[in-house]
XYZ file of C-alpha atoms in Angstrom:
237
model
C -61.424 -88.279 244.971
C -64.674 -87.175 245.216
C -65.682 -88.972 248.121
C -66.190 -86.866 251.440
C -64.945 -89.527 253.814
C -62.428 -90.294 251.899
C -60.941 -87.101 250.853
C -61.292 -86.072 254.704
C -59.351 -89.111 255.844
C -56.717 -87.886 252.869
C -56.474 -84.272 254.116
C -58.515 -82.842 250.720
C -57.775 -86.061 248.287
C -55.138 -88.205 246.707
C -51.956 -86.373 246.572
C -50.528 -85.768 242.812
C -46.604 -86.000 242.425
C -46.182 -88.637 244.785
C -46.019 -92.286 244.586
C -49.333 -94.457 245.915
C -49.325 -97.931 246.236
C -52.488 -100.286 245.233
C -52.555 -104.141 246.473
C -54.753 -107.106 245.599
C -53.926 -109.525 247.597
C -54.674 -112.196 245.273
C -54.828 -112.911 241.491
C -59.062 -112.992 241.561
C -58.864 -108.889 242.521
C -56.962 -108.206 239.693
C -59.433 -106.570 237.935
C -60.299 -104.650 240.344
C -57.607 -103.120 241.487
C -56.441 -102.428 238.152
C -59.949 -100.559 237.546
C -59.361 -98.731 240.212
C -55.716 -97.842 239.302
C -56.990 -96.939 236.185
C -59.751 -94.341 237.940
C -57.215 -92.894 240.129
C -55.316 -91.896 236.619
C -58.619 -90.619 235.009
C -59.218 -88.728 238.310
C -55.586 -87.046 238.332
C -55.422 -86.403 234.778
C -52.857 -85.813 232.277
C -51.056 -88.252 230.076
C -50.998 -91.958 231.184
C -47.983 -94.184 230.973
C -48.872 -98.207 231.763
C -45.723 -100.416 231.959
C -46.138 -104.289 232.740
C -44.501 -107.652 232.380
C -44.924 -109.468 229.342
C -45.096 -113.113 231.394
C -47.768 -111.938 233.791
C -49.750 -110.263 230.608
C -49.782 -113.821 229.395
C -51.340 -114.991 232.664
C -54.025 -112.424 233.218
C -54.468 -111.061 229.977
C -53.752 -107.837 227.955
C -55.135 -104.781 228.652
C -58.703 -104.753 227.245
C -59.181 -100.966 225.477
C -63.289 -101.128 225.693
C -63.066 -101.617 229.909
C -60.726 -98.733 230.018
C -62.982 -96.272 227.695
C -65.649 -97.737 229.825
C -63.752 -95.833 233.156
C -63.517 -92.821 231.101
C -59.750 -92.865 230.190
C -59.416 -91.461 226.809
C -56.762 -93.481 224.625
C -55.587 -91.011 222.695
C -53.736 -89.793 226.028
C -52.504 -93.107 227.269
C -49.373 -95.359 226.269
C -48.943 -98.800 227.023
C -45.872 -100.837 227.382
C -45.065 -104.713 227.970
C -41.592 -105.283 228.822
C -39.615 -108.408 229.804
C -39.223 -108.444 233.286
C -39.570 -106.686 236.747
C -36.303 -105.405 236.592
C -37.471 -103.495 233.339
C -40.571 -102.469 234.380
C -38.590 -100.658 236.969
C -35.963 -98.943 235.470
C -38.818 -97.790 232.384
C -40.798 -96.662 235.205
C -38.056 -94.489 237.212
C -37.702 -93.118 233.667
C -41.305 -92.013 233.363
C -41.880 -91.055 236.364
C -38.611 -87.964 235.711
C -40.626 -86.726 232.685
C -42.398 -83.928 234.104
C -45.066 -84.289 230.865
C -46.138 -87.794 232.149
C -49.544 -86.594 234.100
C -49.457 -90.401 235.563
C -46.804 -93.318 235.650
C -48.703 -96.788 236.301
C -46.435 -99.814 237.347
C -47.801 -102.930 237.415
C -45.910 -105.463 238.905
C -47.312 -109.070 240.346
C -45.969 -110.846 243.722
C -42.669 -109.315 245.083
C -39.895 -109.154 242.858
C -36.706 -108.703 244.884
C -35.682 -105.766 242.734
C -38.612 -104.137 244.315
C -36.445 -102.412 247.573
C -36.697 -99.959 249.401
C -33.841 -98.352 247.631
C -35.931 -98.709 244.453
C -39.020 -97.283 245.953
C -37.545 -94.195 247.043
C -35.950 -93.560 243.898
C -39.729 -93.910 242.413
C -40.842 -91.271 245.138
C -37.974 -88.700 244.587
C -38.480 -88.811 240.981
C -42.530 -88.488 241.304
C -41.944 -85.348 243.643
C -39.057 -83.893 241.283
C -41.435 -83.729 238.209
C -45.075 -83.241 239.708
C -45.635 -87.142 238.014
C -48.080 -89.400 239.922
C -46.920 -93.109 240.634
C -49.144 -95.891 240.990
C -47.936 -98.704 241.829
C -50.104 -101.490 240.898
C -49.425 -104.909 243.024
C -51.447 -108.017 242.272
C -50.842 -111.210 244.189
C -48.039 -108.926 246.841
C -48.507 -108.559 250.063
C -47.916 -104.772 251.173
C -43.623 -104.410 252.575
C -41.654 -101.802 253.119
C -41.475 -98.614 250.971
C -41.959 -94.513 251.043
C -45.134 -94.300 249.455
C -47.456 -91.816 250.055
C -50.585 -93.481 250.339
C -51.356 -97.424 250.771
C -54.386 -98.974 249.550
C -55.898 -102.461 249.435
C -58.870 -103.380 246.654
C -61.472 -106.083 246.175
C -64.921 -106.381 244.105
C -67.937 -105.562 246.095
C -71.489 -106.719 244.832
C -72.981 -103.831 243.084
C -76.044 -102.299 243.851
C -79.389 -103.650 241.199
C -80.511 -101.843 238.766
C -83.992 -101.124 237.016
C -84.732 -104.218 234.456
C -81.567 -106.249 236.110
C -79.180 -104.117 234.538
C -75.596 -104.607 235.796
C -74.886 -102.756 238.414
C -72.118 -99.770 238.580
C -68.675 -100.706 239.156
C -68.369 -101.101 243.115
C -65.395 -101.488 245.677
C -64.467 -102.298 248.854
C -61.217 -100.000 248.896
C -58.957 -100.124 252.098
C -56.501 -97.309 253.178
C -53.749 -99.076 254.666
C -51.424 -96.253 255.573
C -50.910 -92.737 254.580
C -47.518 -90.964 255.444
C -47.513 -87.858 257.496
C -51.358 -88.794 258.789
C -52.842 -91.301 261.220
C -56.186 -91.975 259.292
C -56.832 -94.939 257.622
C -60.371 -96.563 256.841
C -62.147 -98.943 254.501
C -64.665 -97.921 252.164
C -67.735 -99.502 249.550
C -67.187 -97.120 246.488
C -68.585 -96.685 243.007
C -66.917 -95.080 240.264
C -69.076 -92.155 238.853
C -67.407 -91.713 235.313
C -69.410 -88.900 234.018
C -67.669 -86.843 236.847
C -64.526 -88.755 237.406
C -65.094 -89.027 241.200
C -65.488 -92.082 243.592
C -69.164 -91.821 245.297
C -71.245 -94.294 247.798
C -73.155 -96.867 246.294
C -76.626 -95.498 244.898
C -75.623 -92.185 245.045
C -74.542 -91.139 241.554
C -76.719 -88.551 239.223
C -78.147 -89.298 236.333
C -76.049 -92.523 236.051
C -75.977 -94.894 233.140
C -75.609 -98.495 233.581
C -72.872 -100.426 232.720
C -72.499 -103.527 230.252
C -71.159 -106.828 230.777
C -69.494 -107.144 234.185
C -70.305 -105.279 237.266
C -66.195 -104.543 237.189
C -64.633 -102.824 234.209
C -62.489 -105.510 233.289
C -59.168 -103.612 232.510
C -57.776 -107.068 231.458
C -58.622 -108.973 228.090
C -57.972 -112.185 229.078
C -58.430 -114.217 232.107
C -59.274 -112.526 234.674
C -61.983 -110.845 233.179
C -65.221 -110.969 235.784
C -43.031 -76.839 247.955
C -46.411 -75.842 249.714
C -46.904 -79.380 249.473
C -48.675 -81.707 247.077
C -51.514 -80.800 244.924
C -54.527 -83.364 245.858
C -57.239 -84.383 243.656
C -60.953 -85.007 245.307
C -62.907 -85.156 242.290
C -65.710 -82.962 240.770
């Protein structure tokens, strides 16, 4: 990921072909966690597959393209779907997640829809490790439950360092590893997004960085809410 601490904590970086779950806890770290979600996919790579629900788009808003150019995602490489309900969301993401050209799956689903089992979690991890696809699964206003995820994470907005001429600052995160499977390290983390080199760095420590316009979060939403040798691992630049 590009961070020391946190790739050491990770055993060399997020692990590609598995499934990794992100959390906000409520609906005002939406944003957030769904700019980070959206990093994590720029880090990995590949081609991007977003599937959401078409009642909670209405509620927080639709994607908004400029905040995800702003992370560095290229759209020519993404594909974004709004489908009815959580049940659907599920079954298109078990779908994408078999398709071994599908560089990243991202599943967003909000609170805890009981179709969201363990059963149906472990079918998202066998298919991820099946056809080297990445999983994210994006949770906004869920608390974390049961599951076979790889990696857990919690994320919330953290004030952003100033800039020169009070410019906004860089996008900045507290980000939380709740649990990792096979490894007792966890930790909590501030975090800025470095998008010339696709890597998470400390706050004030990015090269020859460029500030950002409008909010001091990429808002990834439009609307709203706007303020076997085992797996490959990606750390960043």
């Amino acid at each position: 990921m590009g961070h020391p601490a946190i790739d050491a904590a990770l055993g060399g970086g997020i692990a590609a072909g598995r499934l990794h779950e992100i959390f906000a806890r409520d609906v005002q770290d939406a944003s957030s966690a769904a700019g980070f979600a959206a990093m994590l996919a720029r880090l990995i790579g590949g081609a991007l597959l977003w599937v959401r629900m078409g009642k909670e788009e209405r509620i927080g808003g639709k994607l908004y393209a400029p905040g995800l150019c702003e992370i560095g995602l290229d759209p020519s490489t993404a594909i974004f779907g709004v489908l009815p309900d959580a049940v659907s969301v599920l079954r298109a993401g078990i779908d994408i997640a078999r398709c071994p050209d599908v560089g990243v799956a991202l599943i967003e689903l909000w609170k805890t829809p009981r179709e969201l089992d363990q059963v149906a979690s472990r079918r998202l991890a066998v298919a991820a490790e099946n056809a080297g696809t990445t999983v994210l699964l994006l949770r906004i206003d869920a608390e974390p439950s049961p599951s076979v995820a790889q990696t857990r994470w919690s994320v919330t907005a953290a004030p952003s360092a100033p800039l020169p001429a009070n410019a906004p600052g860089h996008a900045t995160f507290d980000v939380e590893l709740l649990r990792q499977r096979g490894r007792a390290q966890a930790g909590r983390w501030r975090v800025e997004w470095d998008r010339e080199r696709a890597r998470f760095v400390e706050p004030g420590l990015r090269d020859h960085a460029a500030p950002l316009s409008g909010d001091r979060v990429p808002d990834a939403f439009g609307g709203s809410l706007a303020p076997g040798a085992g797996p490959r691992r990606q750390s960043g630049g």
